[in-house]
Short mmCIF file of C-alpha atoms in Angstrom, two decimals:
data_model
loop_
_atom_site.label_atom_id
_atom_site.label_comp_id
_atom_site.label_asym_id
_atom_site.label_seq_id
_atom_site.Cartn_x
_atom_site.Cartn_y
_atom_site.Cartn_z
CA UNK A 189 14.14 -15.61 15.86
CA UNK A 190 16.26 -13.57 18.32
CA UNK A 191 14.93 -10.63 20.53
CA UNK A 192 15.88 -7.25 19.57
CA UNK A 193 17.62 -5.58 22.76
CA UNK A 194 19.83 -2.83 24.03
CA UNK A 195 18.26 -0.32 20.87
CA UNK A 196 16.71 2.74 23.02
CA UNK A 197 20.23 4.16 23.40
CA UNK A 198 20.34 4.20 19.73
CA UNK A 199 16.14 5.90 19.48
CA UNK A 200 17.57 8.73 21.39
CA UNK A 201 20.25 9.66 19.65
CA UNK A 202 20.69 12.86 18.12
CA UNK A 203 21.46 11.38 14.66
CA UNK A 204 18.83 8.88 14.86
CA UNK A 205 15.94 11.99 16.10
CA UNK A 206 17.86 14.22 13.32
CA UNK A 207 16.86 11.49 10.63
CA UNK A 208 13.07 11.09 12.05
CA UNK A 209 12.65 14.96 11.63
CA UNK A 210 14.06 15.08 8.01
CA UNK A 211 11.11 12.44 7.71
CA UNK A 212 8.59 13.97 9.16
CA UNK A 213 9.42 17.32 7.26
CA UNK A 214 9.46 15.75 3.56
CA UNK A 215 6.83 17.06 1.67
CA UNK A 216 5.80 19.84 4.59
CA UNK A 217 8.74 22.00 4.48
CA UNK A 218 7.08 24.92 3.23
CA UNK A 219 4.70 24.82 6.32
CA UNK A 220 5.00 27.50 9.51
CA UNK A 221 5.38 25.01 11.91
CA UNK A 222 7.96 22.48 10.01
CA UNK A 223 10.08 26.08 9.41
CA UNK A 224 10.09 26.85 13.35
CA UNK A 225 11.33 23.40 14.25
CA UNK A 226 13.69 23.87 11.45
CA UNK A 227 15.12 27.33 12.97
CA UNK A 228 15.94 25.59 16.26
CA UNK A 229 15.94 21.90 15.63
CA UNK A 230 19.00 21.35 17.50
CA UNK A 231 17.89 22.58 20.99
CA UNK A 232 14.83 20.68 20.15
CA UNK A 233 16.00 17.43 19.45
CA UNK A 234 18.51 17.40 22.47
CA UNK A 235 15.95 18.55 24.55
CA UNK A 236 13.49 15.31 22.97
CA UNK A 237 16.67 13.07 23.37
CA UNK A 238 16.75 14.22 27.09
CA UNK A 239 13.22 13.46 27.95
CA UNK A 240 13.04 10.05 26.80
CA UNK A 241 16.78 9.08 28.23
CA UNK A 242 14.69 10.04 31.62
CA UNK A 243 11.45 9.10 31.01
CA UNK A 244 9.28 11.59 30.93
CA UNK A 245 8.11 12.00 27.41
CA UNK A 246 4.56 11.75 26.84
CA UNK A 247 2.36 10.96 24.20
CA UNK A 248 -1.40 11.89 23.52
CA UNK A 249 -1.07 15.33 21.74
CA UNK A 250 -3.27 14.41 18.68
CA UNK A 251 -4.84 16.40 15.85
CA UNK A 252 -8.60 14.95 15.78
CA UNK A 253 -10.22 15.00 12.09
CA UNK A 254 -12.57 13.18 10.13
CA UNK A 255 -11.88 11.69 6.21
CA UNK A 256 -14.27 10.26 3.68
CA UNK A 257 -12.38 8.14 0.95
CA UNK A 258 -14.28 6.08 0.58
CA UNK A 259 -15.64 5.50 3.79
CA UNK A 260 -15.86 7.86 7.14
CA UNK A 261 -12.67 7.42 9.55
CA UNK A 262 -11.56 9.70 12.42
CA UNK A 263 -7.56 10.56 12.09
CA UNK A 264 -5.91 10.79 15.31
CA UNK A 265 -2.55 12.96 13.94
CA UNK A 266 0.03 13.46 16.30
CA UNK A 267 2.00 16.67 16.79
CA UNK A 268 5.22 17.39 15.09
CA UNK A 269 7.25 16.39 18.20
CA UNK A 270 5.43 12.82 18.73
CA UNK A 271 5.98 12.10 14.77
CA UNK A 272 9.25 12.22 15.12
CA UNK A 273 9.72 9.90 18.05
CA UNK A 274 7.53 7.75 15.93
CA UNK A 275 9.94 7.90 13.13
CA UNK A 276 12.53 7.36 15.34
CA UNK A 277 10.98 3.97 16.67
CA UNK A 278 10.82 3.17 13.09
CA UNK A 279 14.39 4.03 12.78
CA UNK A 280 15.56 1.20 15.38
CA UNK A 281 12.64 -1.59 15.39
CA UNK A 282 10.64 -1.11 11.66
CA UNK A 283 12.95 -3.68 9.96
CA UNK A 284 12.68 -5.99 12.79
CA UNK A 285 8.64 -5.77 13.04
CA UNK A 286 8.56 -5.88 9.00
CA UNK A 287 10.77 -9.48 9.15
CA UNK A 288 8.76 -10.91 10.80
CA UNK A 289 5.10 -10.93 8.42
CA UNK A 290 4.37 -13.16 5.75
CA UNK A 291 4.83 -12.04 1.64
CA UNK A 292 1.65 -12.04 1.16
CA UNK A 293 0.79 -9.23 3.82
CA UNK A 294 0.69 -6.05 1.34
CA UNK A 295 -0.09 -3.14 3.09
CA UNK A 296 2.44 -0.09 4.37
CA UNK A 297 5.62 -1.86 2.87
CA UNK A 298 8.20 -1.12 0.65
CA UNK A 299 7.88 -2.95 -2.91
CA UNK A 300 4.61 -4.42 -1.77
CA UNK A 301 1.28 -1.77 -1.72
CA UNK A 302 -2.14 -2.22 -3.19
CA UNK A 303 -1.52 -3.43 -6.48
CA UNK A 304 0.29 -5.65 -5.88
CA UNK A 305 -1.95 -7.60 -3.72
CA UNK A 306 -4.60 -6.87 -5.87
CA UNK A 307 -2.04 -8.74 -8.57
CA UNK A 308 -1.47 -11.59 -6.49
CA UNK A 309 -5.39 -12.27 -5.86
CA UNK A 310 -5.49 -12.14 -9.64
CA UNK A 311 -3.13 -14.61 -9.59
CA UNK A 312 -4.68 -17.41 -6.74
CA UNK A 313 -8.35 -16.34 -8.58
CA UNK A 314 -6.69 -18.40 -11.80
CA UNK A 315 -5.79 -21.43 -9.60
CA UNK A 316 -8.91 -22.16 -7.73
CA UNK A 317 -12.38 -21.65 -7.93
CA UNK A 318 -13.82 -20.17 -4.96
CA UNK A 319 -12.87 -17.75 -2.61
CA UNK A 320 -13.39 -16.55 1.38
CA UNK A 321 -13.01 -12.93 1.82
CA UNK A 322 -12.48 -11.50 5.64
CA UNK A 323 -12.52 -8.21 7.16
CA UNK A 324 -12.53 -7.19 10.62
CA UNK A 325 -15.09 -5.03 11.95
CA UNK A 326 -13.82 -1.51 13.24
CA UNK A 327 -10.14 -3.09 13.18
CA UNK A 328 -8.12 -0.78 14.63
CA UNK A 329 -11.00 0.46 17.18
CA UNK A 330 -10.76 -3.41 18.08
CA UNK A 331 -6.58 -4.04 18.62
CA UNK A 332 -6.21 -5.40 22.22
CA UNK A 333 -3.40 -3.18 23.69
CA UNK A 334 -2.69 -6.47 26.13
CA UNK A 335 -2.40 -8.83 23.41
CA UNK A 336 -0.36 -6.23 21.11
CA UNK A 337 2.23 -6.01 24.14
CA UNK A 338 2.48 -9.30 24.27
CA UNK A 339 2.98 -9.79 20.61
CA UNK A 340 5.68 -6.68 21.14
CA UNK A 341 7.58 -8.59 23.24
CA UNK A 342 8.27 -11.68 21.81
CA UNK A 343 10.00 -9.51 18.91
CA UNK A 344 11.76 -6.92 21.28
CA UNK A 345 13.59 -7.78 24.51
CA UNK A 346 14.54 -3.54 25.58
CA UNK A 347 13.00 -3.34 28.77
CA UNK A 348 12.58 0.69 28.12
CA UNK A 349 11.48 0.60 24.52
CA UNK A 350 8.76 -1.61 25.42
CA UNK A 351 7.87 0.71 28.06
CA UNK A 352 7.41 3.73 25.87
CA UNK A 353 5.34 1.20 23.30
CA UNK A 354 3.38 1.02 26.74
CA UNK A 355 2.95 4.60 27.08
CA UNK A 356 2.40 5.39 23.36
CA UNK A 357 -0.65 2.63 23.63
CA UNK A 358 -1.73 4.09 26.79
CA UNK A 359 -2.17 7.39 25.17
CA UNK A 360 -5.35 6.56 23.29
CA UNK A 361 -8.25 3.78 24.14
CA UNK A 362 -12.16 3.91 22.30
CA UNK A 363 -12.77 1.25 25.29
CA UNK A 364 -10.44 0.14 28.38
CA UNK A 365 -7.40 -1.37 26.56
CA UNK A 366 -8.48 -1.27 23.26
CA UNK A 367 -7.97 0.70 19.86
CA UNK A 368 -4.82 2.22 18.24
CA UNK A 369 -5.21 5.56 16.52
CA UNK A 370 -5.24 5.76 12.88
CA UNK A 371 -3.01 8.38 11.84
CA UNK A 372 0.12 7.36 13.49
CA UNK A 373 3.47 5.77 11.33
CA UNK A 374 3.95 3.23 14.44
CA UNK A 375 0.27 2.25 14.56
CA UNK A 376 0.59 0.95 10.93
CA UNK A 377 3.54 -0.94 11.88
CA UNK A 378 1.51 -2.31 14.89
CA UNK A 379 -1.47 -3.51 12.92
CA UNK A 380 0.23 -5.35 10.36
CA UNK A 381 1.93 -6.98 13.22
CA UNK A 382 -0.99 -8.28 14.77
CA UNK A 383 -2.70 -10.23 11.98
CA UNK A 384 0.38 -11.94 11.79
CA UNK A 385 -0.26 -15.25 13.51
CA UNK A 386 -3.36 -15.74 11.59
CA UNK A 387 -1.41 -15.04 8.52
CA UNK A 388 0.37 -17.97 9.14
CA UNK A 389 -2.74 -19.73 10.61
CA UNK A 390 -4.59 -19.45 7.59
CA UNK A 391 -1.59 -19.48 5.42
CA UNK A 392 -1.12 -23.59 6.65
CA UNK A 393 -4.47 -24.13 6.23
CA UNK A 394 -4.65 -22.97 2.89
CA UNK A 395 -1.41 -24.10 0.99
CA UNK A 396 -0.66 -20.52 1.06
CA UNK A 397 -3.25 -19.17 -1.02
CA UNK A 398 -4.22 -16.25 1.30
CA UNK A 399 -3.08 -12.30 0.26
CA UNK A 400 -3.97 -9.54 3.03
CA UNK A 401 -4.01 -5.79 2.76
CA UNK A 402 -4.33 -4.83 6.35
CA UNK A 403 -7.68 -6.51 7.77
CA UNK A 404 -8.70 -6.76 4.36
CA UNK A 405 -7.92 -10.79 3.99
CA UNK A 406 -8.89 -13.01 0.58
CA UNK A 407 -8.19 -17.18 1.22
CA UNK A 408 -8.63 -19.17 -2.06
CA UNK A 409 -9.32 -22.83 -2.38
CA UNK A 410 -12.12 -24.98 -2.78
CA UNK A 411 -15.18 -24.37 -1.33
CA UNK A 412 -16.24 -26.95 1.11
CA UNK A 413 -12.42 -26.47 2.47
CA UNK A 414 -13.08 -22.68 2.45
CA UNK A 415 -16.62 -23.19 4.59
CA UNK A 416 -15.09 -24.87 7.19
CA UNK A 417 -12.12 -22.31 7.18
CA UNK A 418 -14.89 -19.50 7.70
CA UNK A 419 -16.11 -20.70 10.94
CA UNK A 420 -12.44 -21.62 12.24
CA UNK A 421 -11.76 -18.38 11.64
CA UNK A 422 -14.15 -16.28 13.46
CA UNK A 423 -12.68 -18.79 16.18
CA UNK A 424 -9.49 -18.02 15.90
CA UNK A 425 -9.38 -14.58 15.75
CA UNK A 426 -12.25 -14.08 18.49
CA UNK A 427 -9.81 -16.49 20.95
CA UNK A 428 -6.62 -15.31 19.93
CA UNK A 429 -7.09 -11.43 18.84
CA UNK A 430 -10.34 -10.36 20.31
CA UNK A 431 -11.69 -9.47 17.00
CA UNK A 432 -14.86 -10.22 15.37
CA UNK A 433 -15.03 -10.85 11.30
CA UNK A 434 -17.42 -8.20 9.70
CA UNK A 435 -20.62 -9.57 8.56
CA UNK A 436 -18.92 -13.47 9.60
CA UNK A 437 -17.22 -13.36 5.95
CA UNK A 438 -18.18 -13.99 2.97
CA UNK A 439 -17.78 -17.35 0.00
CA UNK A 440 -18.01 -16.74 -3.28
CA UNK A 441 -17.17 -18.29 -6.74
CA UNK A 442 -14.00 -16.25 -8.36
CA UNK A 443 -16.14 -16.59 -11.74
CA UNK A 444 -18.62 -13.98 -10.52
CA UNK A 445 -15.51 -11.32 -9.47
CA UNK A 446 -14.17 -10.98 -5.96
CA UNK A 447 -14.56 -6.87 -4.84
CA UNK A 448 -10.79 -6.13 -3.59
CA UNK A 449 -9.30 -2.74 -2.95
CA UNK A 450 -11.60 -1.20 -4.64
CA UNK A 451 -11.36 -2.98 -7.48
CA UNK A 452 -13.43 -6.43 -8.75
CA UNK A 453 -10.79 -9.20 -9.53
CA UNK A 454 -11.43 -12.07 -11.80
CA UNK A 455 -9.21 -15.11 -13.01
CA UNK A 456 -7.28 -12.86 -15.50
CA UNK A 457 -8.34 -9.46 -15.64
CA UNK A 458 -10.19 -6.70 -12.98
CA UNK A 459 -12.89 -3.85 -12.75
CA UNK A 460 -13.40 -1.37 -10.92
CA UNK A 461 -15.79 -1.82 -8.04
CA UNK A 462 -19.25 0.35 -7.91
CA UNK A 463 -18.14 3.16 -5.30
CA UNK A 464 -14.66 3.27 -7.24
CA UNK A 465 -16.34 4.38 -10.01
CA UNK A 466 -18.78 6.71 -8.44
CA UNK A 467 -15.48 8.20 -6.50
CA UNK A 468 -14.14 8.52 -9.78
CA UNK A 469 -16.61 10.10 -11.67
CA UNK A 470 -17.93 12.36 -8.77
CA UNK A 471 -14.21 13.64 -8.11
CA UNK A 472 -13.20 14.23 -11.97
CA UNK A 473 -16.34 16.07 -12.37
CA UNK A 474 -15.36 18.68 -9.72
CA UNK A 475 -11.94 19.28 -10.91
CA UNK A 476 -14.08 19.67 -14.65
CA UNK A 477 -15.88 22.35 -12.75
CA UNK A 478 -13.58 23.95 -10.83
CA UNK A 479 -11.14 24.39 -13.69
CA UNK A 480 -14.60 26.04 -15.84
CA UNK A 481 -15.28 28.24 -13.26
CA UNK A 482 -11.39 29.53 -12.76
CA UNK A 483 -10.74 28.14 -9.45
CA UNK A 484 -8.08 26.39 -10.49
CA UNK A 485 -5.01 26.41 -12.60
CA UNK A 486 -4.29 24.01 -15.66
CA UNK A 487 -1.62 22.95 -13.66
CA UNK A 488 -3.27 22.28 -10.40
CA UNK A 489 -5.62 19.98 -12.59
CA UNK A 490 -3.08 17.94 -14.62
CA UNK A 491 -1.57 16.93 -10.78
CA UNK A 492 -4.50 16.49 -9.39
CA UNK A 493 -6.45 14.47 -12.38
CA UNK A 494 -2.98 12.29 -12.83
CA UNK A 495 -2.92 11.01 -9.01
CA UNK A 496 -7.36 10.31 -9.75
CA UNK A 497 -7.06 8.37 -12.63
CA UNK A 498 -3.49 6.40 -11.32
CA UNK A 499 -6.04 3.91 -9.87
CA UNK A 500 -8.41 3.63 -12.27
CA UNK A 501 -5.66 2.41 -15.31
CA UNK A 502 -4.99 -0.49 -12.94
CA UNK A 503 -8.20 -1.89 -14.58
CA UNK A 504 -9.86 -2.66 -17.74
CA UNK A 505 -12.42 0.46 -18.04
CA UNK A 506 -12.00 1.25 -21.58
CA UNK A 507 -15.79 0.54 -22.11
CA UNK A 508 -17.15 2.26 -19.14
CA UNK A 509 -14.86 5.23 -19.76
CA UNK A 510 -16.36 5.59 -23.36
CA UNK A 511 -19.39 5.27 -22.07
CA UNK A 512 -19.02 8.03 -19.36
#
């Protein structure tokens, strides 16, 4: 597949920059900050347009928080000026870094998203019988900036985009050369991109029964197939990738339910997983509360007790429902 080349022109344009902001800003436009870029966003995004024709922008001004759903992560959120070069990226390279993944990578693309990967391990779990599940430990803690770079370049040949993919790396590290931030649109672009060649690796190996939601990876197929798969693929991603398979993986019979997403997939129907429905139940039962005591409005609970149970109708949980 050709290089993409001669596109930073077109990242710094004004109408390129204009379209990141309007991005960046949907949703957030009643907040103070998104309403002072607003009030001079020309001036701003000339002046952003400027600095990267020469050079000199730099990256590294992150907002530093911690989230629990379900499990502890530390966001790295850039400021509004570095979101919107990361939009812009987006802009000019996205389609090219999207074209070049497999179907059955799921996560952080249009028309594809959680359920339906979830759907399409229902699917393989009705055509074979066992199944090796893979995820990486501390994946995006683990990304070798090196090896990303290279990957980078075989897809883009613009001398000076890849040197601000350079600098927007270089602008975070939990080790020498290692870790993208979590948090930022490019770094989701980035770490699809980088399980790629396994994708296809495991893909061949498979007959293409393999579905992957970031580094969350399920490979169907029979088991003494799958067994040898497992340890030629701590190989291959330790070699190629640097990166080291939580717990070395796991084999397991798609009778007993494969946990997924959150969910527990068997051949033909799903449950939710344990902590889903602890998440569930301990999150409807504040809003319950909440709305008792008055600190909320009816409205404000209908929103927020719609987006909780969105997941949850995804699987069959009229029994445990009735019995909560």
């Amino acid at each position: 597949m050709q290089r993409l080349g001669n596109i930073y022109e077109e990242l710094c344009s004004y109408p390129n920059l204009a379209l990141a902001f309007s991005k960046v800003q949907r949703g957030k436009r009643w907040r103070e900050d998104m309403r002072d870029w607003s009030e001079s966003l020309e001036v701003r995004l000339n002046r952003l347009g400027e600095e990267l024709r020469r050079g000199e922008f730099r990256f590294g001004d992150y907002n530093v928080f911690q989230v629990h759903d379900p499990k502890e992560r530390t966001i790295y959120a850039a400021c509004i000026r570095e979101r919107v070069i990361h939009h812009a990226v987006i802009n000019v390279c996205g389609w090219r870094l999207e074209n070049a993944l497999i179907d059955d990578s799921y996560a952080c693309r249009k028309g594809k998203g959680q359920l339906k990967a979830v759907e399409r391990a229902e699917d393989f779990a009705r055509q074979t019988p066992w199944c090796l599940k893979l995820d990486i430990k501390s994946y995006f803690d683990s990304i070798d900036q090196g090896i990303l770079l290279e990957i980078l370049r075989r897809k883009i040949k613009d001398g000076r985009m890849l040197a601000l993919f350079e600098a927007l790396l270089g602008s975070y590290s939990t080790k020498p050369g290692k870790g993208i931030p979590i948090g930022n649109l490019t770094s989701q672009y980035f770490a699809n991109l980088y399980l790629d060649a396994f994708d296809r690796w495991a893909g061949e190996r498979t007959g293409r029964k393999y579905v992957r939601y970031m580094d969350d990876m399920l490979v169907f197929g029979q088991r003494d197939d799958l067994r040898c798969l497992k340890a030629d693929s701590a190989r291959f991603l330790a070699d190629r990738l640097r990166l080291t398979i939580k717990g070395g993986g796991s084999l397991q019979p798609v009778g007993h339910g494969v946990e997924f997403l959150g969910y527990r997939v068997f051949p033909g129907f799903r449950l939710l997983n344990h902590r889903s429905k602890i998440r569930y139940l301990r999150k409807s039962r504040l809003l319950d509360r909440l709305l008792a005591e008055g600190r909320c409005t009816e409205a404000h609970y209908q929103v927020r007790m719609t987006a909780l149970t969105a997941f949850i109708k995804h699987a069959d949980t009229f029994r445990w429902r009735g019995r909560g």
